[in-house]
PDB file of C-alpha atoms (C1' of nucleotides) and ligand atoms in Angstrom:
ATOM      1  CA  UNK M   1      23.654-138.474 -37.108  1.00  0.00           C
ATOM      2  CA  UNK M   2      25.101-135.594 -39.036  1.00  0.00           C
ATOM      3  CA  UNK M   3      23.542-132.223 -38.543  1.00  0.00           C
ATOM      4  CA  UNK M   4      22.375-132.705 -35.017  1.00  0.00           C
ATOM      5  CA  UNK M   5      20.847-129.250 -35.164  1.00  0.00           C
ATOM      6  CA  UNK M   6      19.062-130.010 -38.400  1.00  0.00           C
ATOM      7  CA  UNK M   7      21.156-127.468 -40.200  1.00  0.00           C
ATOM      8  CA  UNK M   8      21.370-127.470 -43.933  1.00  0.00           C
ATOM      9  CA  UNK M   9      24.505-128.782 -45.540  1.00  0.00           C
ATOM     10  CA  UNK M  10      26.742-126.782 -47.818  1.00  0.00           C
ATOM     11  CA  UNK M  11      25.116-127.917 -51.054  1.00  0.00           C
ATOM     12  CA  UNK M  12      21.656-127.499 -49.645  1.00  0.00           C
ATOM     13  CA  UNK M  13      22.484-123.941 -48.608  1.00  0.00           C
ATOM     14  CA  UNK M  14      23.903-123.141 -52.015  1.00  0.00           C
ATOM     15  CA  UNK M  15      20.804-124.398 -53.787  1.00  0.00           C
ATOM     16  CA  UNK M  16      18.400-122.742 -51.368  1.00  0.00           C
ATOM     17  CA  UNK M  17      20.272-119.474 -51.616  1.00  0.00           C
ATOM     18  CA  UNK M  18      19.945-119.436 -55.381  1.00  0.00           C
ATOM     19  CA  UNK M  19      16.256-120.292 -55.304  1.00  0.00           C
ATOM     20  CA  UNK M  20      15.553-117.599 -52.740  1.00  0.00           C
ATOM     21  CA  UNK M  21      17.284-114.983 -54.858  1.00  0.00           C
ATOM     22  CA  UNK M  22      15.188-115.901 -57.894  1.00  0.00           C
ATOM     23  CA  UNK M  23      11.960-114.067 -58.412  1.00  0.00           C
ATOM     24  CA  UNK M  24      10.406-116.861 -60.380  1.00  0.00           C
ATOM     25  CA  UNK M  25      10.237-120.631 -60.153  1.00  0.00           C
ATOM     26  CA  UNK M  26      13.556-122.061 -61.277  1.00  0.00           C
ATOM     27  CA  UNK M  27      14.237-125.303 -63.050  1.00  0.00           C
ATOM     28  CA  UNK M  28      16.658-127.879 -61.747  1.00  0.00           C
ATOM     29  CA  UNK M  29      19.048-127.564 -64.648  1.00  0.00           C
ATOM     30  CA  UNK M  30      18.959-123.796 -64.387  1.00  0.00           C
ATOM     31  CA  UNK M  31      19.930-124.149 -60.744  1.00  0.00           C
ATOM     32  CA  UNK M  32      22.690-126.495 -61.774  1.00  0.00           C
ATOM     33  CA  UNK M  33      24.233-124.152 -64.317  1.00  0.00           C
ATOM     34  CA  UNK M  34      23.932-121.210 -61.969  1.00  0.00           C
ATOM     35  CA  UNK M  35      25.640-122.860 -59.016  1.00  0.00           C
ATOM     36  CA  UNK M  36      28.208-124.841 -60.948  1.00  0.00           C
ATOM     37  CA  UNK M  37      30.801-122.236 -60.064  1.00  0.00           C
ATOM     38  CA  UNK M  38      30.169-123.112 -56.419  1.00  0.00           C
ATOM     39  CA  UNK M  39      31.061-126.730 -56.980  1.00  0.00           C
ATOM     40  CA  UNK M  40      27.831-128.482 -57.895  1.00  0.00           C
ATOM     41  CA  UNK M  41      28.675-130.128 -61.147  1.00  0.00           C
ATOM     42  CA  UNK M  42      26.102-132.863 -61.735  1.00  0.00           C
ATOM     43  CA  UNK M  43      22.303-133.204 -61.608  1.00  0.00           C
ATOM     44  CA  UNK M  44      22.176-135.552 -58.609  1.00  0.00           C
ATOM     45  CA  UNK M  45      23.793-132.947 -56.426  1.00  0.00           C
ATOM     46  CA  UNK M  46      21.036-130.495 -57.234  1.00  0.00           C
ATOM     47  CA  UNK M  47      18.210-133.003 -57.055  1.00  0.00           C
ATOM     48  CA  UNK M  48      19.428-134.322 -53.710  1.00  0.00           C
ATOM     49  CA  UNK M  49      19.555-130.848 -52.273  1.00  0.00           C
ATOM     50  CA  UNK M  50      16.093-130.135 -53.654  1.00  0.00           C
ATOM     51  CA  UNK M  51      14.727-133.333 -52.165  1.00  0.00           C
ATOM     52  CA  UNK M  52      15.934-132.379 -48.722  1.00  0.00           C
ATOM     53  CA  UNK M  53      14.851-128.762 -49.017  1.00  0.00           C
ATOM     54  CA  UNK M  54      11.372-129.861 -50.036  1.00  0.00           C
ATOM     55  CA  UNK M  55      11.287-132.362 -47.187  1.00  0.00           C
ATOM     56  CA  UNK M  56      12.082-129.692 -44.604  1.00  0.00           C
ATOM     57  CA  UNK M  57       9.658-127.260 -46.202  1.00  0.00           C
ATOM     58  CA  UNK M  58      12.130-124.648 -47.420  1.00  0.00           C
ATOM     59  CA  UNK M  59      11.273-125.292 -51.038  1.00  0.00           C
ATOM     60  CA  UNK M  60       8.155-126.274 -52.950  1.00  0.00           C
ATOM     61  CA  UNK M  61       7.892-127.831 -56.351  1.00  0.00           C
ATOM     62  CA  UNK M  62       5.534-126.205 -58.828  1.00  0.00           C
ATOM     63  CA  UNK M  63       4.302-129.344 -60.506  1.00  0.00           C
ATOM     64  CA  UNK M  64       2.812-127.764 -63.589  1.00  0.00           C
ATOM     65  CA  UNK M  65       6.095-125.990 -64.310  1.00  0.00           C
ATOM     66  CA  UNK M  66       8.592-128.622 -63.198  1.00  0.00           C
ATOM     67  CA  UNK M  67      10.159-125.808 -61.259  1.00  0.00           C
ATOM     68  CA  UNK M  68      11.039-124.917 -57.711  1.00  0.00           C
ATOM     69  CA  UNK M  69      10.348-121.950 -55.447  1.00  0.00           C
ATOM     70  CA  UNK M  70      11.403-121.018 -51.950  1.00  0.00           C
ATOM     71  CA  UNK M  71       8.707-121.155 -49.304  1.00  0.00           C
ATOM     72  CA  UNK M  72       7.642-117.678 -48.400  1.00  0.00           C
ATOM     73  CA  UNK M  73       7.324-118.799 -44.789  1.00  0.00           C
ATOM     74  CA  UNK M  74       3.624-118.243 -44.902  1.00  0.00           C
ATOM     75  CA  UNK M  75       2.656-121.856 -45.247  1.00  0.00           C
ATOM     76  CA  UNK M  76      -0.500-121.876 -43.232  1.00  0.00           C
ATOM     77  CA  UNK M  77      -1.201-125.559 -43.459  1.00  0.00           C
ATOM     78  CA  UNK M  78       1.755-127.861 -42.941  1.00  0.00           C
ATOM     79  CA  UNK M  79       0.607-130.388 -45.524  1.00  0.00           C
ATOM     80  CA  UNK M  80      -0.879-128.142 -48.114  1.00  0.00           C
ATOM     81  CA  UNK M  81       0.388-125.653 -50.634  1.00  0.00           C
ATOM     82  CA  UNK M  82      -1.388-123.008 -52.680  1.00  0.00           C
ATOM     83  CA  UNK M  83       0.177-121.125 -55.545  1.00  0.00           C
ATOM     84  CA  UNK M  84      -0.881-118.395 -57.896  1.00  0.00           C
ATOM     85  CA  UNK M  85       0.735-118.844 -61.278  1.00  0.00           C
ATOM     86  CA  UNK M  86       0.791-116.425 -64.184  1.00  0.00           C
ATOM     87  CA  UNK M  87      -0.072-118.306 -67.351  1.00  0.00           C
ATOM     88  CA  UNK M  88       1.821-115.767 -69.370  1.00  0.00           C
ATOM     89  CA  UNK M  89       5.174-115.381 -67.578  1.00  0.00           C
ATOM     90  CA  UNK M  90       5.170-118.174 -64.970  1.00  0.00           C
ATOM     91  CA  UNK M  91       5.543-115.659 -62.150  1.00  0.00           C
ATOM     92  CA  UNK M  92       4.450-117.597 -59.092  1.00  0.00           C
ATOM     93  CA  UNK M  93       3.534-116.604 -55.579  1.00  0.00           C
ATOM     94  CA  UNK M  94       2.580-118.697 -52.613  1.00  0.00           C
ATOM     95  CA  UNK M  95      -0.930-117.816 -51.534  1.00  0.00           C
ATOM     96  CA  UNK M  96      -1.578-117.416 -47.846  1.00  0.00           C
ATOM     97  CA  UNK M  97      -5.277-117.273 -47.335  1.00  0.00           C
ATOM     98  CA  UNK M  98      -6.470-118.757 -44.084  1.00  0.00           C
ATOM     99  CA  UNK M  99     -10.024-119.372 -45.258  1.00  0.00           C
ATOM    100  CA  UNK M 100      -8.961-121.186 -48.376  1.00  0.00           C
ATOM    101  CA  UNK M 101      -6.306-123.200 -46.557  1.00  0.00           C
ATOM    102  CA  UNK M 102      -8.771-124.217 -43.886  1.00  0.00           C
ATOM    103  CA  UNK M 103     -11.408-125.115 -46.426  1.00  0.00           C
ATOM    104  CA  UNK M 104      -8.989-127.383 -48.223  1.00  0.00           C
ATOM    105  CA  UNK M 105      -7.507-128.920 -45.085  1.00  0.00           C
ATOM    106  CA  UNK M 106     -10.942-129.713 -43.731  1.00  0.00           C
ATOM    107  CA  UNK M 107     -12.242-131.088 -46.992  1.00  0.00           C
ATOM    108  CA  UNK M 108     -13.368-134.695 -46.799  1.00  0.00           C
ATOM    109  CA  UNK M 109     -14.126-137.178 -49.523  1.00  0.00           C
ATOM    110  CA  UNK M 110     -17.562-138.690 -50.007  1.00  0.00           C
ATOM    111  CA  UNK M 111     -16.773-141.293 -47.369  1.00  0.00           C
ATOM    112  CA  UNK M 112     -15.992-138.586 -44.854  1.00  0.00           C
ATOM    113  CA  UNK M 113     -12.286-139.271 -44.927  1.00  0.00           C
ATOM    114  CA  UNK M 114      -9.941-136.357 -44.649  1.00  0.00           C
ATOM    115  CA  UNK M 115      -6.979-135.999 -46.988  1.00  0.00           C
ATOM    116  CA  UNK M 116      -3.435-135.876 -45.719  1.00  0.00           C
ATOM    117  CA  UNK M 117      -2.223-133.190 -48.077  1.00  0.00           C
ATOM    118  CA  UNK M 118      -3.060-131.034 -51.037  1.00  0.00           C
ATOM    119  CA  UNK M 119      -1.569-128.857 -53.708  1.00  0.00           C
ATOM    120  CA  UNK M 120      -3.580-126.131 -55.377  1.00  0.00           C
ATOM    121  CA  UNK M 121      -2.376-124.223 -58.394  1.00  0.00           C
ATOM    122  CA  UNK M 122      -4.387-121.173 -59.378  1.00  0.00           C
ATOM    123  CA  UNK M 123      -3.838-119.833 -62.861  1.00  0.00           C
ATOM    124  CA  UNK M 124      -4.249-116.251 -63.917  1.00  0.00           C
ATOM    125  CA  UNK M 125      -2.465-113.241 -65.306  1.00  0.00           C
ATOM    126  CA  UNK M 126      -0.076-111.329 -63.110  1.00  0.00           C
ATOM    127  CA  UNK M 127      -0.127-107.593 -62.645  1.00  0.00           C
ATOM    128  CA  UNK M 128       2.737-106.805 -64.978  1.00  0.00           C
ATOM    129  CA  UNK M 129       1.432-109.086 -67.722  1.00  0.00           C
ATOM    130  CA  UNK M 130      -1.931-107.325 -67.651  1.00  0.00           C
ATOM    131  CA  UNK M 131      -0.590-103.897 -68.486  1.00  0.00           C
TER     132      UNK M 131
ATOM    133  CA  UNK C   1     -10.919-127.323 -91.989  1.00  0.00           C
ATOM    134  CA  UNK C   2     -10.778-131.013 -91.287  1.00  0.00           C
ATOM    135  CA  UNK C   3     -13.201-132.432 -88.812  1.00  0.00           C
ATOM    136  CA  UNK C   4     -16.041-130.051 -89.420  1.00  0.00           C
ATOM    137  CA  UNK C   5     -17.964-131.806 -86.700  1.00  0.00           C
ATOM    138  CA  UNK C   6     -15.106-131.574 -84.224  1.00  0.00           C
ATOM    139  CA  UNK C   7     -14.733-135.297 -84.202  1.00  0.00           C
ATOM    140  CA  UNK C   8     -11.645-136.918 -82.902  1.00  0.00           C
ATOM    141  CA  UNK C   9      -9.173-138.284 -85.396  1.00  0.00           C
ATOM    142  CA  UNK C  10      -8.091-141.881 -85.556  1.00  0.00           C
ATOM    143  CA  UNK C  11      -5.013-141.467 -83.387  1.00  0.00           C
ATOM    144  CA  UNK C  12      -6.875-139.361 -80.883  1.00  0.00           C
ATOM    145  CA  UNK C  13      -9.574-142.020 -80.590  1.00  0.00           C
ATOM    146  CA  UNK C  14      -7.004-144.757 -80.106  1.00  0.00           C
ATOM    147  CA  UNK C  15      -5.259-142.872 -77.325  1.00  0.00           C
ATOM    148  CA  UNK C  16      -8.488-141.833 -75.625  1.00  0.00           C
ATOM    149  CA  UNK C  17      -9.812-145.365 -75.810  1.00  0.00           C
ATOM    150  CA  UNK C  18      -6.763-146.723 -74.052  1.00  0.00           C
ATOM    151  CA  UNK C  19      -6.845-144.068 -71.333  1.00  0.00           C
ATOM    152  CA  UNK C  20     -10.536-144.676 -70.708  1.00  0.00           C
ATOM    153  CA  UNK C  21      -9.958-148.381 -70.279  1.00  0.00           C
ATOM    154  CA  UNK C  22      -7.231-147.805 -67.716  1.00  0.00           C
ATOM    155  CA  UNK C  23      -8.237-147.646 -64.095  1.00  0.00           C
ATOM    156  CA  UNK C  24      -5.277-145.525 -63.140  1.00  0.00           C
ATOM    157  CA  UNK C  25      -3.459-142.533 -64.567  1.00  0.00           C
ATOM    158  CA  UNK C  26      -1.303-143.699 -67.450  1.00  0.00           C
ATOM    159  CA  UNK C  27       2.027-142.374 -68.583  1.00  0.00           C
ATOM    160  CA  UNK C  28       2.669-141.235 -72.131  1.00  0.00           C
ATOM    161  CA  UNK C  29       5.221-143.925 -72.850  1.00  0.00           C
ATOM    162  CA  UNK C  30       2.945-146.556 -71.404  1.00  0.00           C
ATOM    163  CA  UNK C  31       0.249-145.380 -73.777  1.00  0.00           C
ATOM    164  CA  UNK C  32       2.762-145.524 -76.584  1.00  0.00           C
ATOM    165  CA  UNK C  33       3.796-149.101 -75.952  1.00  0.00           C
ATOM    166  CA  UNK C  34       0.204-150.193 -75.478  1.00  0.00           C
ATOM    167  CA  UNK C  35      -1.111-148.694 -78.693  1.00  0.00           C
ATOM    168  CA  UNK C  36       1.920-149.385 -80.856  1.00  0.00           C
ATOM    169  CA  UNK C  37       0.110-152.361 -82.338  1.00  0.00           C
ATOM    170  CA  UNK C  38      -2.514-149.906 -83.575  1.00  0.00           C
ATOM    171  CA  UNK C  39       0.036-147.930 -85.513  1.00  0.00           C
ATOM    172  CA  UNK C  40       1.311-145.260 -83.174  1.00  0.00           C
ATOM    173  CA  UNK C  41       5.031-145.784 -83.250  1.00  0.00           C
ATOM    174  CA  UNK C  42       6.660-142.622 -81.930  1.00  0.00           C
ATOM    175  CA  UNK C  43       6.210-140.277 -78.949  1.00  0.00           C
ATOM    176  CA  UNK C  44       5.001-137.264 -80.948  1.00  0.00           C
ATOM    177  CA  UNK C  45       1.984-139.207 -82.126  1.00  0.00           C
ATOM    178  CA  UNK C  46       0.938-139.850 -78.561  1.00  0.00           C
ATOM    179  CA  UNK C  47       1.779-136.399 -77.268  1.00  0.00           C
ATOM    180  CA  UNK C  48      -0.127-134.739 -80.105  1.00  0.00           C
ATOM    181  CA  UNK C  49      -3.188-136.801 -79.401  1.00  0.00           C
ATOM    182  CA  UNK C  50      -2.889-136.025 -75.700  1.00  0.00           C
ATOM    183  CA  UNK C  51      -2.580-132.324 -76.410  1.00  0.00           C
ATOM    184  CA  UNK C  52      -5.785-132.313 -78.395  1.00  0.00           C
ATOM    185  CA  UNK C  53      -7.650-134.526 -75.953  1.00  0.00           C
ATOM    186  CA  UNK C  54      -6.669-132.255 -73.090  1.00  0.00           C
ATOM    187  CA  UNK C  55      -7.697-129.221 -75.115  1.00  0.00           C
ATOM    188  CA  UNK C  56     -11.183-130.587 -75.735  1.00  0.00           C
ATOM    189  CA  UNK C  57     -11.510-131.744 -72.135  1.00  0.00           C
ATOM    190  CA  UNK C  58     -11.579-135.484 -72.704  1.00  0.00           C
ATOM    191  CA  UNK C  59      -8.336-135.993 -70.824  1.00  0.00           C
ATOM    192  CA  UNK C  60      -6.635-134.347 -67.868  1.00  0.00           C
ATOM    193  CA  UNK C  61      -2.998-134.414 -66.934  1.00  0.00           C
ATOM    194  CA  UNK C  62      -2.153-135.338 -63.364  1.00  0.00           C
ATOM    195  CA  UNK C  63       0.768-133.014 -62.916  1.00  0.00           C
ATOM    196  CA  UNK C  64       2.276-134.601 -59.852  1.00  0.00           C
ATOM    197  CA  UNK C  65       2.351-137.976 -61.592  1.00  0.00           C
ATOM    198  CA  UNK C  66       3.190-136.927 -65.146  1.00  0.00           C
ATOM    199  CA  UNK C  67       0.264-139.090 -66.090  1.00  0.00           C
ATOM    200  CA  UNK C  68      -3.040-138.813 -67.866  1.00  0.00           C
ATOM    201  CA  UNK C  69      -6.618-139.730 -67.012  1.00  0.00           C
ATOM    202  CA  UNK C  70      -9.887-139.594 -68.895  1.00  0.00           C
ATOM    203  CA  UNK C  71     -12.358-136.998 -67.733  1.00  0.00           C
ATOM    204  CA  UNK C  72     -15.133-138.653 -65.820  1.00  0.00           C
ATOM    205  CA  UNK C  73     -17.572-136.225 -67.419  1.00  0.00           C
ATOM    206  CA  UNK C  74     -18.283-134.683 -64.092  1.00  0.00           C
ATOM    207  CA  UNK C  75     -16.167-131.624 -64.549  1.00  0.00           C
ATOM    208  CA  UNK C  76     -18.250-129.109 -62.713  1.00  0.00           C
ATOM    209  CA  UNK C  77     -16.177-126.075 -63.494  1.00  0.00           C
ATOM    210  CA  UNK C  78     -14.970-125.778 -67.058  1.00  0.00           C
ATOM    211  CA  UNK C  79     -11.626-124.290 -66.111  1.00  0.00           C
ATOM    212  CA  UNK C  80     -10.879-126.183 -62.969  1.00  0.00           C
ATOM    213  CA  UNK C  81      -9.942-129.718 -62.058  1.00  0.00           C
ATOM    214  CA  UNK C  82      -9.914-131.536 -58.737  1.00  0.00           C
ATOM    215  CA  UNK C  83      -8.336-134.913 -58.187  1.00  0.00           C
ATOM    216  CA  UNK C  84      -8.002-137.306 -55.310  1.00  0.00           C
ATOM    217  CA  UNK C  85      -4.731-139.189 -55.517  1.00  0.00           C
ATOM    218  CA  UNK C  86      -3.625-142.180 -53.461  1.00  0.00           C
ATOM    219  CA  UNK C  87      -0.093-141.582 -52.244  1.00  0.00           C
ATOM    220  CA  UNK C  88       0.476-145.289 -52.038  1.00  0.00           C
ATOM    221  CA  UNK C  89      -0.791-146.667 -55.373  1.00  0.00           C
ATOM    222  CA  UNK C  90      -1.447-143.546 -57.496  1.00  0.00           C
ATOM    223  CA  UNK C  91      -5.098-144.496 -57.907  1.00  0.00           C
ATOM    224  CA  UNK C  92      -6.737-141.252 -58.954  1.00  0.00           C
ATOM    225  CA  UNK C  93     -10.314-140.100 -59.171  1.00  0.00           C
ATOM    226  CA  UNK C  94     -11.761-136.860 -60.361  1.00  0.00           C
ATOM    227  CA  UNK C  95     -13.602-135.188 -57.525  1.00  0.00           C
ATOM    228  CA  UNK C  96     -16.957-133.669 -58.258  1.00  0.00           C
ATOM    229  CA  UNK C  97     -17.960-131.598 -55.319  1.00  0.00           C
ATOM    230  CA  UNK C  98     -20.015-128.560 -56.171  1.00  0.00           C
ATOM    231  CA  UNK C  99     -19.186-126.654 -53.016  1.00  0.00           C
ATOM    232  CA  UNK C 100     -15.470-127.106 -53.399  1.00  0.00           C
ATOM    233  CA  UNK C 101     -15.550-126.324 -57.102  1.00  0.00           C
ATOM    234  CA  UNK C 102     -17.546-123.197 -56.505  1.00  0.00           C
ATOM    235  CA  UNK C 103     -15.308-122.092 -53.672  1.00  0.00           C
ATOM    236  CA  UNK C 104     -12.264-122.437 -55.892  1.00  0.00           C
ATOM    237  CA  UNK C 105     -13.846-120.841 -58.944  1.00  0.00           C
ATOM    238  CA  UNK C 106     -14.986-117.874 -56.928  1.00  0.00           C
ATOM    239  CA  UNK C 107     -11.709-117.438 -55.125  1.00  0.00           C
ATOM    240  CA  UNK C 108     -10.064-114.062 -55.693  1.00  0.00           C
ATOM    241  CA  UNK C 109      -6.569-112.901 -54.988  1.00  0.00           C
ATOM    242  CA  UNK C 110      -5.823-110.107 -52.541  1.00  0.00           C
ATOM    243  CA  UNK C 111      -6.508-107.566 -55.268  1.00  0.00           C
ATOM    244  CA  UNK C 112      -9.947-108.991 -55.817  1.00  0.00           C
ATOM    245  CA  UNK C 113      -9.013-110.506 -59.136  1.00  0.00           C
ATOM    246  CA  UNK C 114     -10.499-113.829 -60.040  1.00  0.00           C
ATOM    247  CA  UNK C 115      -8.371-116.611 -61.446  1.00  0.00           C
ATOM    248  CA  UNK C 116      -9.025-118.128 -64.835  1.00  0.00           C
ATOM    249  CA  UNK C 117      -8.340-121.704 -63.867  1.00  0.00           C
ATOM    250  CA  UNK C 118      -7.161-124.022 -61.164  1.00  0.00           C
ATOM    251  CA  UNK C 119      -5.931-127.497 -60.508  1.00  0.00           C
ATOM    252  CA  UNK C 120      -6.269-129.107 -57.110  1.00  0.00           C
ATOM    253  CA  UNK C 121      -4.630-132.366 -56.175  1.00  0.00           C
ATOM    254  CA  UNK C 122      -5.736-133.944 -52.922  1.00  0.00           C
ATOM    255  CA  UNK C 123      -3.475-136.620 -51.479  1.00  0.00           C
ATOM    256  CA  UNK C 124      -4.595-139.485 -49.302  1.00  0.00           C
ATOM    257  CA  UNK C 125      -4.830-143.232 -49.060  1.00  0.00           C
ATOM    258  CA  UNK C 126      -7.366-145.065 -51.128  1.00  0.00           C
ATOM    259  CA  UNK C 127      -9.781-147.626 -49.792  1.00  0.00           C
ATOM    260  CA  UNK C 128      -7.905-150.696 -50.957  1.00  0.00           C
ATOM    261  CA  UNK C 129      -4.561-149.377 -49.708  1.00  0.00           C
ATOM    262  CA  UNK C 130      -5.999-148.854 -46.244  1.00  0.00           C
ATOM    263  CA  UNK C 131      -6.978-152.459 -45.688  1.00  0.00           C
TER     264      UNK C 131
ATOM    265  C1'  DG O   1      39.547-143.095 -29.704  1.00  0.00           C
ATOM    266  C1'  DA O   2      38.262-147.288 -32.519  1.00  0.00           C
ATOM    267  C1'  DA O   3      34.151-149.466 -34.673  1.00  0.00           C
ATOM    268  C1'  DG O   4      30.026-149.066 -36.656  1.00  0.00           C
ATOM    269  C1'  DA O   5      26.109-146.410 -38.193  1.00  0.00           C
ATOM    270  C1'  DT O   6      24.221-142.649 -40.778  1.00  0.00           C
ATOM    271  C1'  DA O   7      24.147-139.048 -43.906  1.00  0.00           C
ATOM    272  C1'  DG O   8      26.155-136.396 -47.452  1.00  0.00           C
ATOM    273  C1'  DT O   9      29.292-136.042 -51.619  1.00  0.00           C
ATOM    274  C1'  DG O  10      31.237-136.653 -56.242  1.00  0.00           C
ATOM    275  C1'  DT O  11      30.900-139.002 -60.419  1.00  0.00           C
ATOM    276  C1'  DT O  12      29.393-141.575 -64.457  1.00  0.00           C
ATOM    277  C1'  DA O  13      25.906-143.373 -66.788  1.00  0.00           C
ATOM    278  C1'  DT O  14      21.248-143.914 -67.995  1.00  0.00           C
ATOM    279  C1'  DA O  15      16.172-143.652 -67.520  1.00  0.00           C
ATOM    280  C1'  DA O  16      11.993-141.135 -68.246  1.00  0.00           C
ATOM    281  C1'  DT O  17       9.466-137.336 -70.106  1.00  0.00           C
ATOM    282  C1'  DA O  18       8.651-134.174 -73.834  1.00  0.00           C
ATOM    283  C1'  DT O  19       9.367-131.393 -78.110  1.00  0.00           C
ATOM    284  C1'  DA O  20      11.580-129.597 -82.699  1.00  0.00           C
ATOM    285  C1'  DA O  21      11.723-130.070 -87.344  1.00  0.00           C
ATOM    286  C1'  DC O  22      10.478-131.611 -91.751  1.00  0.00           C
ATOM    287  C1'  DA O  23       8.414-134.468 -95.303  1.00  0.00           C
ATOM    288  C1'  DA O  24       4.285-136.882 -96.731  1.00  0.00           C
ATOM    289  C1'  DA O  25      -0.541-137.801 -96.696  1.00  0.00           C
ATOM    290  C1'  DT O  26      -5.224-136.467 -95.911  1.00  0.00           C
ATOM    291  C1'  DT O  27      -9.270-133.716 -95.928  1.00  0.00           C
ATOM    292  C1'  DA O  28     -11.875-129.377 -96.433  1.00  0.00           C
ATOM    293  C1'  DT O  29     -12.680-125.178 -98.987  1.00  0.00           C
ATOM    294  C1'  DT O  30     -12.594-122.435-103.218  1.00  0.00           C
TER     295       DT O  30
ATOM    296  C1'  DA U   1      -8.331-129.156-109.965  1.00  0.00           C
ATOM    297  C1'  DA U   2      -5.978-125.878-107.062  1.00  0.00           C
ATOM    298  C1'  DT U   3      -5.429-124.258-102.598  1.00  0.00           C
ATOM    299  C1'  DA U   4      -5.218-124.245 -97.781  1.00  0.00           C
ATOM    300  C1'  DA U   5      -5.375-126.342 -93.359  1.00  0.00           C
ATOM    301  C1'  DT U   6      -4.752-130.419 -90.608  1.00  0.00           C
ATOM    302  C1'  DT U   7      -3.107-134.560 -89.437  1.00  0.00           C
ATOM    303  C1'  DT U   8       0.338-138.000 -89.815  1.00  0.00           C
ATOM    304  C1'  DG U   9       4.817-140.413 -89.889  1.00  0.00           C
ATOM    305  C1'  DT U  10       9.529-140.136 -88.845  1.00  0.00           C
ATOM    306  C1'  DT U  11      14.076-138.965 -87.061  1.00  0.00           C
ATOM    307  C1'  DA U  12      16.495-136.652 -83.982  1.00  0.00           C
ATOM    308  C1'  DT U  13      17.100-134.159 -79.882  1.00  0.00           C
ATOM    309  C1'  DA U  14      15.916-131.551 -75.699  1.00  0.00           C
ATOM    310  C1'  DT U  15      14.540-131.662 -70.962  1.00  0.00           C
ATOM    311  C1'  DT U  16      13.766-133.661 -66.534  1.00  0.00           C
ATOM    312  C1'  DA U  17      15.081-137.057 -63.168  1.00  0.00           C
ATOM    313  C1'  DT U  18      17.239-141.175 -61.064  1.00  0.00           C
ATOM    314  C1'  DA U  19      20.360-145.517 -60.466  1.00  0.00           C
ATOM    315  C1'  DA U  20      24.516-147.078 -58.981  1.00  0.00           C
ATOM    316  C1'  DC U  21      28.837-147.015 -56.763  1.00  0.00           C
ATOM    317  C1'  DA U  22      32.905-145.426 -54.487  1.00  0.00           C
ATOM    318  C1'  DC U  23      34.194-142.228 -51.190  1.00  0.00           C
ATOM    319  C1'  DT U  24      34.085-138.795 -47.286  1.00  0.00           C
ATOM    320  C1'  DA U  25      32.506-136.650 -43.215  1.00  0.00           C
ATOM    321  C1'  DT U  26      30.061-136.617 -39.036  1.00  0.00           C
ATOM    322  C1'  DC U  27      27.822-138.735 -35.210  1.00  0.00           C
ATOM    323  C1'  DT U  28      27.076-142.692 -31.695  1.00  0.00           C
ATOM    324  C1'  DT U  29      28.353-145.774 -28.434  1.00  0.00           C
ATOM    325  C1'  DC U  30      31.204-148.668 -26.573  1.00  0.00           C
TER     326       DC U  30
HETATM  327 ZN1   ZN Y 201       5.379-122.566 -48.275  1.00  0.00          ZN
HETATM  328 ZN1   ZN Y 202       2.911-112.580 -65.755  1.00  0.00          ZN
HETATM  329 ZN1   ZN Y 203     -12.903-133.745 -65.931  1.00  0.00          ZN
HETATM  330 ZN1   ZN Y 204      -4.115-146.808 -53.096  1.00  0.00          ZN
END
DNA sequence: GAAGATAGTGTTATAATATAACAAATTATT
DNA sequence: AATAATTTGTTATATTATAACACTATCTTC
């Protein structure tokens, strides 16, 4: 197996690096055009890197924006994500609220069965869009 | 203004009717091919109808599936949606749980500001996929 | 270290999802 | 009837994502 130490590969590092430096969710084709000078020339290279980064938890997909953000390392629940999204500018932050995360993780359906994961997107207006 | 009584137009009714008869989230192009015999021939006709139906609350978009479902009329919170999605077969049901809906509606960010909307997607395995 | 397994890469092409733009038809208001 | 607003039909295109295949690099184990 490659990457015995579970290290990221070159392309994965390039993509992650760009996402981490962005202050907003970034789209796959924006990533592509911004890292093309580093050698990633075609969509599959970006999407493959994204797939792996999401798998290892370094990146999350914001479904309602078709965009990607770096994990802020405050993922409380391993199988759940919570985001606060500005409806006006798309500014997005990962919400780390233990009570909310626990409430969602513990939530059971009407048959009493627990869910294996969740994604919560909270919509509002960010500080700078309010002023 | 057309539709004084806020009635749905012909195309909107056709699209809604098809979504309501489906037992799973349906994709826009699946809607298109299924209602083409009723006169809707191009994507914009479907997407326009969907836009309106979502606006009036008759339809919700399942973001993680790029698919659409009819509202089960149990939307507890007007600005929030909760879905239970089977990871195996995409079977989706709208969750109506007053406690959960209230918890989410009342949730405030660290500045004490309430959000204006939310969408929660809960992932699990449906009954028939378990057996 | 050769042989095979596994994972990542580069590349081209194409699939799937969604919207822009504009002309024509319809309905509501005046 | 004239006007305005809305909906429709249509063509083209933009955006997002994956299939397929040949190739390379690293690891495993023999
Ligand atoms: Zn995270
Ligand atoms: Zn904002
Ligand atoms: Zn609903
Ligand atoms: Zn299922």
